[in-house]
CSV table of C-alpha atoms in Angstrom, one decimal:
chain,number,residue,atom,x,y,z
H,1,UNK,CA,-0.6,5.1,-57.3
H,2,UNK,CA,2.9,3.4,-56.1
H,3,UNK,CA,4.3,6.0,-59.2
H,4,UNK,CA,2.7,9.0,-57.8
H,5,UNK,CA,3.8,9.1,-54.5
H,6,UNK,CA,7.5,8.3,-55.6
H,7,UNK,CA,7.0,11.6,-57.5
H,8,UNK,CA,5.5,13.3,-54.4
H,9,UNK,CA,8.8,12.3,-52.4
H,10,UNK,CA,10.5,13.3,-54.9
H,11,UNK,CA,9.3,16.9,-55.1
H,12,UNK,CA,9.5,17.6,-51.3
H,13,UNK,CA,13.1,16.1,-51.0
H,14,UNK,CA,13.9,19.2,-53.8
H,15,UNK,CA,11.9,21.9,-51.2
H,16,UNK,CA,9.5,22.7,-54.1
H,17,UNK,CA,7.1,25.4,-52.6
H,18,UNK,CA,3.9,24.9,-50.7
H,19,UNK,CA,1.7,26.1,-53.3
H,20,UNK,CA,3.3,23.8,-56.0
H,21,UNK,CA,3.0,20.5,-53.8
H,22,UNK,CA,-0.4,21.5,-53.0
H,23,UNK,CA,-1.1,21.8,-57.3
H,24,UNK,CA,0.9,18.6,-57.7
H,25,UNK,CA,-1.4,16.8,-55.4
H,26,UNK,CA,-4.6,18.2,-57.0
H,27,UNK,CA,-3.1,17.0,-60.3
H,28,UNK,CA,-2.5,13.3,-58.6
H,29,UNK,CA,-5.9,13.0,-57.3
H,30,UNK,CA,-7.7,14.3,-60.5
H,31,UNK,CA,-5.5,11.6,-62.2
H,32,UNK,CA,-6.3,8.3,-59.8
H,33,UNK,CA,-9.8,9.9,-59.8
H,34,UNK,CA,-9.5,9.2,-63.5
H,35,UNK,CA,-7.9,5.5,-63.3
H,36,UNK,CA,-10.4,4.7,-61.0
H,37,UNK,CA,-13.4,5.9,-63.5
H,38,UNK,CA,-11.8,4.0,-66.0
H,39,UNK,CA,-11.4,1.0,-63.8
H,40,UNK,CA,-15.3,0.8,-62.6
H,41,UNK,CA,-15.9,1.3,-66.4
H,42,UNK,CA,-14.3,-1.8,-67.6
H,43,UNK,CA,-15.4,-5.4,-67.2
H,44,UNK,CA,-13.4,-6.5,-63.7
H,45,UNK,CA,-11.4,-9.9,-64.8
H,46,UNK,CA,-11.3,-13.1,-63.4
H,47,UNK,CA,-8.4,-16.1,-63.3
H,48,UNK,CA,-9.7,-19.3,-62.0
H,49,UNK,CA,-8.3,-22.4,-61.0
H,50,UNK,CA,-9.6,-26.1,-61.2
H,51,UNK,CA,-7.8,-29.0,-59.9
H,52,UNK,CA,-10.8,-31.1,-57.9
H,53,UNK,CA,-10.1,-34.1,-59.2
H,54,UNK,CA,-7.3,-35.5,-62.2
H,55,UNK,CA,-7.5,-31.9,-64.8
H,56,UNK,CA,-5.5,-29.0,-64.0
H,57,UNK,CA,-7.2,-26.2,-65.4
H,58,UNK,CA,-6.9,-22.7,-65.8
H,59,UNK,CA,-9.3,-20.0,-67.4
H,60,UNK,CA,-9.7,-16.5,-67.4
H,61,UNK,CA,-13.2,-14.6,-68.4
H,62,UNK,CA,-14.1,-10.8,-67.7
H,63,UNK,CA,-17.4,-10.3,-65.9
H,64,UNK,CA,-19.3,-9.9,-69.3
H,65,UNK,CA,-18.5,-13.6,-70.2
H,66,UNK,CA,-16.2,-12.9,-72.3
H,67,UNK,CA,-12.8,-15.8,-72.4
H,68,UNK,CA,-9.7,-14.0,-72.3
H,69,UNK,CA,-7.4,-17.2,-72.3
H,70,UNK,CA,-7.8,-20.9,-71.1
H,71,UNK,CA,-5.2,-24.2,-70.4
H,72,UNK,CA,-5.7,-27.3,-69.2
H,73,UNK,CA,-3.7,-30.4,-68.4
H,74,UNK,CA,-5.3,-33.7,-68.6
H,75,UNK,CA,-4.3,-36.4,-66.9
H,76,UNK,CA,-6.6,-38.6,-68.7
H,77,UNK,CA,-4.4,-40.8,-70.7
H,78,UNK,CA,-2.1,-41.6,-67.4
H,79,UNK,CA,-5.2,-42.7,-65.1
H,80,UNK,CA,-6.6,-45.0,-68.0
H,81,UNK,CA,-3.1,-46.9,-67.6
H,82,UNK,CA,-4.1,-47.5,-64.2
H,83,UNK,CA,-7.3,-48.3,-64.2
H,84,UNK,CA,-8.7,-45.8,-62.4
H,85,UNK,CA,-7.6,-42.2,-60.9
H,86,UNK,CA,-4.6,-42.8,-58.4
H,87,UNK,CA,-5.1,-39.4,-55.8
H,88,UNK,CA,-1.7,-39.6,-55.2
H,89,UNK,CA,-0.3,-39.7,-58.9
H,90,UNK,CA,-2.9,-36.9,-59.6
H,91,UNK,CA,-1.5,-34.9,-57.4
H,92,UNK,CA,1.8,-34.9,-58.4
H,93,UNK,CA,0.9,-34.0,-61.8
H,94,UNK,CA,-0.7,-31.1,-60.2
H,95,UNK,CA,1.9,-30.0,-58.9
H,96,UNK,CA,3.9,-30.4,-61.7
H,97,UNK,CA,1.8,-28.5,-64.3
H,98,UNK,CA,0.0,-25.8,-62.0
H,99,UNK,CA,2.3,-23.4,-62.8
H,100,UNK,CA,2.5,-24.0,-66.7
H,101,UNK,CA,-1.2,-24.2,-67.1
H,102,UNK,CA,-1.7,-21.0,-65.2
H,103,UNK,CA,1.2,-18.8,-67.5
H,104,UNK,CA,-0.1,-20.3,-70.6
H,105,UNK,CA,-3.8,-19.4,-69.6
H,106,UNK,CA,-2.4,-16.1,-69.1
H,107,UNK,CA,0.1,-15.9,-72.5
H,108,UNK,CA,-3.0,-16.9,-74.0
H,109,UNK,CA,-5.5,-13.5,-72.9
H,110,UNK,CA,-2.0,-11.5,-73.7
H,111,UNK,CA,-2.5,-10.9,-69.9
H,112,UNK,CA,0.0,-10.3,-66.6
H,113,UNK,CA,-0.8,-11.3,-63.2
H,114,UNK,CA,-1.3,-7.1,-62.7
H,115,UNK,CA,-4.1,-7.2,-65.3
H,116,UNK,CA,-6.3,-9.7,-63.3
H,117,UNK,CA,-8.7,-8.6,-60.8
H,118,UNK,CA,-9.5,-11.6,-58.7
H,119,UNK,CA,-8.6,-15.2,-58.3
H,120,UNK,CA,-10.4,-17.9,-58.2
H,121,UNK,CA,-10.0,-21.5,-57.3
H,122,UNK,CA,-12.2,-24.5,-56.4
H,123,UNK,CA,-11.8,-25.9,-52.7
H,124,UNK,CA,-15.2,-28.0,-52.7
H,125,UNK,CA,-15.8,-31.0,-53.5
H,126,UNK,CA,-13.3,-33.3,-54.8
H,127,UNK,CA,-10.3,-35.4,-53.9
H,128,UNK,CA,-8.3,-33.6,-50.7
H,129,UNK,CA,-4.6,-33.9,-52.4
H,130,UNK,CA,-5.7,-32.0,-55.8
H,131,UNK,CA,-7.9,-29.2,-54.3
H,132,UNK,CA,-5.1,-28.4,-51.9
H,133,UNK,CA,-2.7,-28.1,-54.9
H,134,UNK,CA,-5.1,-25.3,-56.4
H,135,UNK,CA,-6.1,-23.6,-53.3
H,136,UNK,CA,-2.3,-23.3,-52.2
H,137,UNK,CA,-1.4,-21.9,-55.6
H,138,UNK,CA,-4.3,-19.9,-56.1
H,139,UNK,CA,-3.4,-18.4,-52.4
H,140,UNK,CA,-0.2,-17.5,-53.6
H,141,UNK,CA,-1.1,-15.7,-56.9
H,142,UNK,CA,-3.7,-13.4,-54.6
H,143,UNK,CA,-0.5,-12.7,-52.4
H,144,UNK,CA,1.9,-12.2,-54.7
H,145,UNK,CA,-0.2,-10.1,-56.8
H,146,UNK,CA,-2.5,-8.6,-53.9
H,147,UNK,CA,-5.1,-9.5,-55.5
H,148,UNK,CA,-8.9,-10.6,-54.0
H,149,UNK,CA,-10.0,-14.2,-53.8
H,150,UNK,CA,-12.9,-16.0,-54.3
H,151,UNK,CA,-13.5,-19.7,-53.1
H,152,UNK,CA,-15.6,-22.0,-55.7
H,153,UNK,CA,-18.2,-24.4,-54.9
H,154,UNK,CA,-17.0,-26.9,-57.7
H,155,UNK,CA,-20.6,-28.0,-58.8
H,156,UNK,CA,-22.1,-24.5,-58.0
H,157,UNK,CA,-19.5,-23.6,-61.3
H,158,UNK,CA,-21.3,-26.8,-63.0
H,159,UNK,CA,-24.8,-25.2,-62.3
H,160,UNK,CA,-23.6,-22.0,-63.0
H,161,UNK,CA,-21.5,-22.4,-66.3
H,162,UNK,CA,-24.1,-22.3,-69.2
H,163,UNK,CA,-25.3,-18.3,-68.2
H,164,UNK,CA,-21.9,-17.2,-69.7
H,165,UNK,CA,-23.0,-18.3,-72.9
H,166,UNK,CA,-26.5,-18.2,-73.1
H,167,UNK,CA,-29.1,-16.0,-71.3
H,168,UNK,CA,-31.2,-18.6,-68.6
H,169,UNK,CA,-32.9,-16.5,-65.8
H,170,UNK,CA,-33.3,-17.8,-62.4
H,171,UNK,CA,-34.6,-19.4,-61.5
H,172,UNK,CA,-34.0,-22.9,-63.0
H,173,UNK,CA,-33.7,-26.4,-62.9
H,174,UNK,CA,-30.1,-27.9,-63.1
H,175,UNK,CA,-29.2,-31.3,-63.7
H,176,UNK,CA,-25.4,-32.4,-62.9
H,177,UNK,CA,-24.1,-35.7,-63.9
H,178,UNK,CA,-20.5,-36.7,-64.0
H,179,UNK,CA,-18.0,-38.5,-63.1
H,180,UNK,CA,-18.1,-37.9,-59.0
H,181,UNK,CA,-21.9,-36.5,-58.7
H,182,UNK,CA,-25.3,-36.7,-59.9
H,183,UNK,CA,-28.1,-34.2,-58.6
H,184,UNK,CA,-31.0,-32.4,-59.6
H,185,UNK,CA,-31.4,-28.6,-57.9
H,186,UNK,CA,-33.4,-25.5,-58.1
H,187,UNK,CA,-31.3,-22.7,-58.9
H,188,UNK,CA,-32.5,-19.9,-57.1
H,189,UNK,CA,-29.8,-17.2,-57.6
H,190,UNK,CA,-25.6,-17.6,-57.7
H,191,UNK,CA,-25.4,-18.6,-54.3
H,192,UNK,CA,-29.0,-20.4,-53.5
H,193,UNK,CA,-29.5,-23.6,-54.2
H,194,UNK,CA,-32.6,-25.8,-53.3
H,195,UNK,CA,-31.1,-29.8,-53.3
H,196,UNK,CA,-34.4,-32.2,-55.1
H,197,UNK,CA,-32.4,-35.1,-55.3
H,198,UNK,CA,-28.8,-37.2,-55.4
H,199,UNK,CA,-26.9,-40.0,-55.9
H,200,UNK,CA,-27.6,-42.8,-52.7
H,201,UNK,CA,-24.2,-44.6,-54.2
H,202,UNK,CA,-22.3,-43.9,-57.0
H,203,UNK,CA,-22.3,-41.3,-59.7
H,204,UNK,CA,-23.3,-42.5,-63.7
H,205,UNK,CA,-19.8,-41.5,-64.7
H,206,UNK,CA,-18.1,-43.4,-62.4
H,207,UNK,CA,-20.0,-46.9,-63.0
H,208,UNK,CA,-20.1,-46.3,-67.0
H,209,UNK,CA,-15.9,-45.8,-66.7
H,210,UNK,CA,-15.5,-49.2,-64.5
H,211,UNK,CA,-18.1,-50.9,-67.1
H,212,UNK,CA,-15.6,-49.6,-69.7
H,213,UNK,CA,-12.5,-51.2,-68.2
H,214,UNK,CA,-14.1,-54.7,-66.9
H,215,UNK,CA,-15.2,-54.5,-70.8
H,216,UNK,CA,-11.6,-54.0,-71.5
H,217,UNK,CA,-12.8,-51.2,-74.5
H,218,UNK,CA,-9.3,-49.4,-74.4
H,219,UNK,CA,-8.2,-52.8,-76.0
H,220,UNK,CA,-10.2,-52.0,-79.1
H,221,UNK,CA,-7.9,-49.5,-80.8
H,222,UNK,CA,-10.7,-47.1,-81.2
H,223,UNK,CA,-11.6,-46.5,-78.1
H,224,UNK,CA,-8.2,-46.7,-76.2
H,225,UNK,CA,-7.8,-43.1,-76.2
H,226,UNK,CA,-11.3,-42.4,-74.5
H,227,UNK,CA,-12.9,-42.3,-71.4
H,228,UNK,CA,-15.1,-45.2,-70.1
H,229,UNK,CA,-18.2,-43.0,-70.4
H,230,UNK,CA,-17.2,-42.0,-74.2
H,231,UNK,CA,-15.8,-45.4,-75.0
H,232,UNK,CA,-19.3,-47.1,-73.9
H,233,UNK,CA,-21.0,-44.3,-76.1
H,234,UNK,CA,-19.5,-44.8,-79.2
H,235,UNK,CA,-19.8,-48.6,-78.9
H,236,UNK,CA,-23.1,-48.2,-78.3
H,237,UNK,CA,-23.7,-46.2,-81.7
H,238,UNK,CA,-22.7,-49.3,-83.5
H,239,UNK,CA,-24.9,-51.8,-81.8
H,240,UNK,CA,-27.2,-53.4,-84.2
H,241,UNK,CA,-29.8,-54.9,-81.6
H,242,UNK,CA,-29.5,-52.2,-78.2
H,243,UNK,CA,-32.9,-54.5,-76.7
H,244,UNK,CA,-30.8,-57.7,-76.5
H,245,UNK,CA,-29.2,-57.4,-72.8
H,246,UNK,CA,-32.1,-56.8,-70.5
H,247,UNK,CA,-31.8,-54.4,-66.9
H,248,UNK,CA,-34.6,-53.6,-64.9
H,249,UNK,CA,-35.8,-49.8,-63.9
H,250,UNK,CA,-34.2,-49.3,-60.4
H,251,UNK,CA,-36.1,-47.9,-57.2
H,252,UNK,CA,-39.0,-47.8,-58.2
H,253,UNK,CA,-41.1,-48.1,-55.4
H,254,UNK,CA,-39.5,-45.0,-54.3
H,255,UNK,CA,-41.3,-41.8,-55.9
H,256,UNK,CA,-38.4,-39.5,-55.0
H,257,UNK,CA,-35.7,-38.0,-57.5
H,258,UNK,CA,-32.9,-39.9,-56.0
H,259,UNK,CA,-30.0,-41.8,-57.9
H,260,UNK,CA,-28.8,-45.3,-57.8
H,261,UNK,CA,-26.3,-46.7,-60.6
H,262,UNK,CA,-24.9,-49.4,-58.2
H,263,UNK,CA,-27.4,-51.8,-59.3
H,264,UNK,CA,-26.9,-50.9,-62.8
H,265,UNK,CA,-22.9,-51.6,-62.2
H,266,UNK,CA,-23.8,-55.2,-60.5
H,267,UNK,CA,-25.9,-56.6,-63.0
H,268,UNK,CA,-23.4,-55.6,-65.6
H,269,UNK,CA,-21.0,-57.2,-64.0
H,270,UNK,CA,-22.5,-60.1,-64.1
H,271,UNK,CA,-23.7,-60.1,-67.5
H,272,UNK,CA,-19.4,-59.8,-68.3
H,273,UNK,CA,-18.3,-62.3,-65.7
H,274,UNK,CA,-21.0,-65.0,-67.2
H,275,UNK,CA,-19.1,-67.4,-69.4
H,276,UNK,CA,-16.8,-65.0,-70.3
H,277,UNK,CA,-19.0,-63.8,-73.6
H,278,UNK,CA,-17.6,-60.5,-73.9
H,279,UNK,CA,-13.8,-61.1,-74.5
H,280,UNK,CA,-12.4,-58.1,-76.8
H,281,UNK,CA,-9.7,-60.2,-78.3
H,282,UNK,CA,-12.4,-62.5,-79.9
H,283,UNK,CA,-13.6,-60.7,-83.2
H,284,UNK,CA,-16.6,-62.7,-82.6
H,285,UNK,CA,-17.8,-60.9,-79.7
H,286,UNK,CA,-17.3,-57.4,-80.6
H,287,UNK,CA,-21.1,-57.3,-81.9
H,288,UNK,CA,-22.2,-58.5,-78.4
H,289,UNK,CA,-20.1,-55.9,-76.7
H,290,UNK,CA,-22.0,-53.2,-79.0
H,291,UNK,CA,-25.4,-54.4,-77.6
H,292,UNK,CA,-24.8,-54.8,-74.0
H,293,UNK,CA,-22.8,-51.0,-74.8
H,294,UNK,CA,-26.1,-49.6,-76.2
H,295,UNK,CA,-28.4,-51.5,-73.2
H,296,UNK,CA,-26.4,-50.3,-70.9
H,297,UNK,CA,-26.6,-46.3,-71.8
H,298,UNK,CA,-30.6,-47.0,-72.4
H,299,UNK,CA,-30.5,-48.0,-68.6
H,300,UNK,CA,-28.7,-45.2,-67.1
H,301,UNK,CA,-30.9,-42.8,-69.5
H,302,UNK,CA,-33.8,-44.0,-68.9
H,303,UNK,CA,-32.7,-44.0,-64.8
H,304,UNK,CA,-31.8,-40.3,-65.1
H,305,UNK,CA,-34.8,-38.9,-67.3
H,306,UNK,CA,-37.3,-40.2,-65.1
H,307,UNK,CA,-36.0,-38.8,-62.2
H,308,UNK,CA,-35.3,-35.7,-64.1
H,309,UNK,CA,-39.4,-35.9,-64.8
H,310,UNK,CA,-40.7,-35.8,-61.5
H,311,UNK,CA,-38.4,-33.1,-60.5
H,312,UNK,CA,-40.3,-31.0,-63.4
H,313,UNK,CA,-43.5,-32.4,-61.8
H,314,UNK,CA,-42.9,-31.2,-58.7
H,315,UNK,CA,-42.6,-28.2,-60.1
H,316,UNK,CA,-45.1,-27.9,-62.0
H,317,UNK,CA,-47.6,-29.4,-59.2
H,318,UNK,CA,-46.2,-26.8,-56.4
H,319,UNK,CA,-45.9,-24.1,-58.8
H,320,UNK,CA,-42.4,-22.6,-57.8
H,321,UNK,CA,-41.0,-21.9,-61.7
H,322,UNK,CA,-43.6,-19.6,-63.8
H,323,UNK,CA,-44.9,-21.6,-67.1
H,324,UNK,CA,-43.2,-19.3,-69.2
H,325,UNK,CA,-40.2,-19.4,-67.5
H,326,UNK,CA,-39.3,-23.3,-66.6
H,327,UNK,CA,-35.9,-24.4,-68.1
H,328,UNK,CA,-33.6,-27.4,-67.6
H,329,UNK,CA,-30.1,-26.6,-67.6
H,330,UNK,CA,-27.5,-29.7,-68.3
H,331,UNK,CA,-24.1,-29.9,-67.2
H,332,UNK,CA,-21.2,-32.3,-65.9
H,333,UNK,CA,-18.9,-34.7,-67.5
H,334,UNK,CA,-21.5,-36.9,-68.5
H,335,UNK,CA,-24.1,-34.3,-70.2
H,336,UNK,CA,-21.3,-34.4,-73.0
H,337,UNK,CA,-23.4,-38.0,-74.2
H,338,UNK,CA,-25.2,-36.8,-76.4
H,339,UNK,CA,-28.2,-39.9,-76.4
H,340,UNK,CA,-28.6,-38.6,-73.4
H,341,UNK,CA,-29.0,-34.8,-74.7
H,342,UNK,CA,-31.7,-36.3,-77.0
H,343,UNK,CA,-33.4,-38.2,-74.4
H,344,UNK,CA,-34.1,-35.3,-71.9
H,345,UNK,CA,-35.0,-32.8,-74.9
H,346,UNK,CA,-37.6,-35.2,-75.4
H,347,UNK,CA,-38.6,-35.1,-71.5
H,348,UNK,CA,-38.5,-31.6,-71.8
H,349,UNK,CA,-40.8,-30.9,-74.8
H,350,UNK,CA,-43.0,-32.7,-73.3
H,351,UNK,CA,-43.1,-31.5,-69.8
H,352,UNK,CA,-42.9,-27.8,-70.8
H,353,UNK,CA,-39.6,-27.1,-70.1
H,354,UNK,CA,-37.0,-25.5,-72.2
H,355,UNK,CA,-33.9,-27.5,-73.2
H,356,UNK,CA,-30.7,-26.1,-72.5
H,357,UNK,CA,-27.1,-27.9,-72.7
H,358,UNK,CA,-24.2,-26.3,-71.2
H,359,UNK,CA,-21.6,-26.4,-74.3
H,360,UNK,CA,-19.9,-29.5,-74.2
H,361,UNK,CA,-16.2,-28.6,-74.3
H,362,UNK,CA,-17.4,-26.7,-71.3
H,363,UNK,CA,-19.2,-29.9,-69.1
H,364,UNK,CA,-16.0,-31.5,-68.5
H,365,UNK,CA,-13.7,-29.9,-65.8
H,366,UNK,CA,-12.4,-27.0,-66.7
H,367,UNK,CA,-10.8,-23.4,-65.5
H,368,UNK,CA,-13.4,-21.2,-67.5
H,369,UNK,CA,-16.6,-22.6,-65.3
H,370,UNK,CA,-14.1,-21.5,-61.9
H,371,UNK,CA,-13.3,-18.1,-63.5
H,372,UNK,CA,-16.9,-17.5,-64.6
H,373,UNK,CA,-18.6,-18.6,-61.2
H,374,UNK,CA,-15.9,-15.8,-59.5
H,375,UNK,CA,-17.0,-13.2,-62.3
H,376,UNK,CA,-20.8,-13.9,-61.3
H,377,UNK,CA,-19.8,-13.7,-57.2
H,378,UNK,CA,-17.3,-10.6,-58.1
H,379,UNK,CA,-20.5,-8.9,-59.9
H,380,UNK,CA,-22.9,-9.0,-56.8
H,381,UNK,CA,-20.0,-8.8,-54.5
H,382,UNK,CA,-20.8,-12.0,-52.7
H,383,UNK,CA,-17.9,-14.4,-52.0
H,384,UNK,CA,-15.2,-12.3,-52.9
H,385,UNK,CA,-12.2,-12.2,-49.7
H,386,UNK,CA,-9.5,-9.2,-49.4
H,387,UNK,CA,-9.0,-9.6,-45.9
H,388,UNK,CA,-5.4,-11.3,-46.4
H,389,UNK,CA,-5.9,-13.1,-42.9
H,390,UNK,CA,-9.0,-14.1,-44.2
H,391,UNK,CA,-8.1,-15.4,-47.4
H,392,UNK,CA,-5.0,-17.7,-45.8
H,393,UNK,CA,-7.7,-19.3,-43.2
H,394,UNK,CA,-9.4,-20.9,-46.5
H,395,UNK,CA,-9.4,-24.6,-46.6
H,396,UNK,CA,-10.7,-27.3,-48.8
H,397,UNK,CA,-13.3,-29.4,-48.2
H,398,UNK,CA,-13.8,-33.6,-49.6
H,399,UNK,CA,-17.3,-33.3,-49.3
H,400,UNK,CA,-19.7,-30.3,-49.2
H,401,UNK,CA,-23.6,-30.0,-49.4
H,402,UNK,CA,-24.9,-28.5,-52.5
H,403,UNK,CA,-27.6,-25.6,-51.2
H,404,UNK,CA,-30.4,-26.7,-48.8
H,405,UNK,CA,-32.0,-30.0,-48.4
H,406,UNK,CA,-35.6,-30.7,-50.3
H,407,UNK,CA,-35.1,-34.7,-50.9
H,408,UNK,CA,-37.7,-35.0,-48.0
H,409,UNK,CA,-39.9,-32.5,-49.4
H,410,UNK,CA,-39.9,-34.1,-52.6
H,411,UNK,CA,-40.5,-37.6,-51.0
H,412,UNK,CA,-43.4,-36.0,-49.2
H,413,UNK,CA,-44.8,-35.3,-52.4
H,414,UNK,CA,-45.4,-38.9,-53.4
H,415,UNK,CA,-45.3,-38.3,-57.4
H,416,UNK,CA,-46.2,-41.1,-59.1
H,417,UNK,CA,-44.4,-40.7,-62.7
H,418,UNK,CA,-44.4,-42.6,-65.7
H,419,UNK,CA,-41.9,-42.8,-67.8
H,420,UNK,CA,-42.4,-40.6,-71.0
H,421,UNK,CA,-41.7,-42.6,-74.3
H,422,UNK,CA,-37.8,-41.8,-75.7
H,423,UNK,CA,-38.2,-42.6,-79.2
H,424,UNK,CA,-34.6,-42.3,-79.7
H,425,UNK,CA,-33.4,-45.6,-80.7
């Protein structure tokens, strides 16, 4: 368009005649006419940003689910040093690698900032310093390259991930656990969410990664270059008696779908702390540190399947998902265990539901999940800012409700629920 009008100053400034401007502006509109045809034919594409927590990720997806291109940065191996994820450090390293991640996503999809239609970036939740690294910078590509911007609801883009590659109609039920979260929804369309149950204290990722490091697994060359969640699963594989370490089913007095891992963290705790019997650099103990591994996954499974199973009861008993129709979607950091996987495909088979696991490599934080929850919003045009006022006035947000509020109305419910046998072992 910019072209076309250069060449319509340029054939006035010569004092072409009236009649030839007036066919030279027929021929320009018949040709943006044409660019624009083309452009609503084409799948619209999508950049999106991820920096909630310690990742820096960047992917790029066209609105038929297609990836174009993807980077990340994982600050993984740095935190692990430290014990823990240091919001300061991450967000330096943010800063540091945004703008790599974001041209290699790009030299990836063979792609320019001209050829992308929208940007997205997460803003909610996650720690303060990293989401204001990715809003900032995703503010500036939409300036730069005047192009629309959509805000992303981090665990919406959870919820949301596993329809780029597999069909799942709405609605359905979503289970997120990770690192930071742990929730059960409804998933009613892209931007309605009904909230059955969360986490009272900490998230299963969280406790299974400070397990890990009072453990001291990254001393066992093995599993130094993993995660506590993945370090604790692997040892667990190897255990050769998982029943010896005993913890006991958590609230359950309380027929809700709510989390709790904190107890599962104290008593662990105090199973390491006793005596000392768990010392990694004694040979000897490494069979123990198997078993309590393996006890301590069965725990936090059998915690998160049976919540997950009254959730299905509850909709079953009030009838809200069709028969044919009920599905369990799986996604977060933590979905990526796959004793877990097995577990709730057992749940499911026998509650009615179909079993569906968002594709690991795509459960962990990423950029693709941002880029594809945008390409869903930019599709029903929900979301998606031009206003440029508008889209500097965006801020991010520590901690943000996920949909509306049903813990009550599944409390009110009083489900009793036992347990459904996980022969898994």
């Amino acid at each position: 368009m910019t072209r076309c009008a250069c060449f319509l100053s340029h054939e006035i400034s010569l004092g072409f005649c009236k009649s030839r401007r007036s066919r030279f502006l027929r021929t320009c509109d018949r040709t943006l006419n044409a660019i624009r045809r083309f452009a609503d034919d084409r799948p619209a594409i999508v950049l999106g940003i991820e920096t909630s927590c310690d990742d820096t990720g960047c992917g790029i997806v066209d609105t038929t689910g297609k990836i174009l291109g993807e980077a990340i940065n994982s600050q993984q191996l740095i935190h692990l040093k430290h014990g823990g994820i240091i919001p300061t450090i991450a967000k330096d390293m943010h800063r540091q690698n945004i703008t790599t991640v974001c041209e290699d996503a790009l030299r990836s999809a063979h792609l320019r900032l001209r050829d992308i239609d929208a940007i997205a970036a997460t803003i909610k939740p996650g720690l303060p310093l990293s989401l204001n690294i990715g809003n900032r910078f995703g503010k500036y590509l939409s300036r730069i390259g005047n192009k629309p911007y959509i805000p992303i609801h981090h665990m919406e883009a959870h919820a949301l991930t596993v329809r780029m590659v597999q069909k799942v109609d709405f609605p359905f039920l979503v289970l997120l656990v990770s690192g930071g979260h742990s929730l059960l929804a409804i998933v009613e369309n892209i931007d309605k969410f009904y909230l059955l149950g969360t986490t009272v204290d900490n998230a299963p990722g969280e406790v299974l990664d400070k397990i890990a490091r009072r453990l001291k697994l990254t001393s066992i060359p093995e599993f130094s270059h993993m995660s506590g969640g993945q370090a604790i699963e692997s040892a667990a594989s190897k255990a050769s008696d998982p029943t010896k370490y005993v913890f006991q089913p958590v609230l359950t007095r309380r027929r809700d779908c709510q989390f709790s891992f904190a107890g599962l963290s104290n008593k662990s705790f105090k199973y390491i702390d006793k005596d000392r019997i768990f010392n990694v650099a004694d040979s000897t103990a490494i069979p123990d540190v198997y078993n309590f591994c393996a006890a301590v996954q069965m725990a936090c499974t059998k915690h998160i399947c049976l919540r997950t199973q009254r959730a299905m009861e509850f909709i079953s008993n009030m009838n809200l998902i069709s028969e044919d129709k009920r599905t369990l979607v799986i996604s977060g950091g933590v979905a990526c265990n796959n004793f877990l996987a097995k577990a709730l495909e057992i749940v499911c088979s026998q509650k009615g539901f179909t079993f569906v696991r968002t594709p690991p490599r795509l459960c962990n934080d990423n950029g693709i999940m941002i880029a594809w929850n945008g390409a869903e919003k930019w599709i029903v045009n929900k979301g998606v800012l031009r206003n440029k006022e508008e889209i500097e006035m965006v801020t991010i947000e520590k901690r943000a409700p996920f949909g509306e509020s049903w813990i009550e109305r599944v409390t009110n419910a009083n489900i009793k629920c036992k347990l459904i046998k996980l022969d898994i072992l």
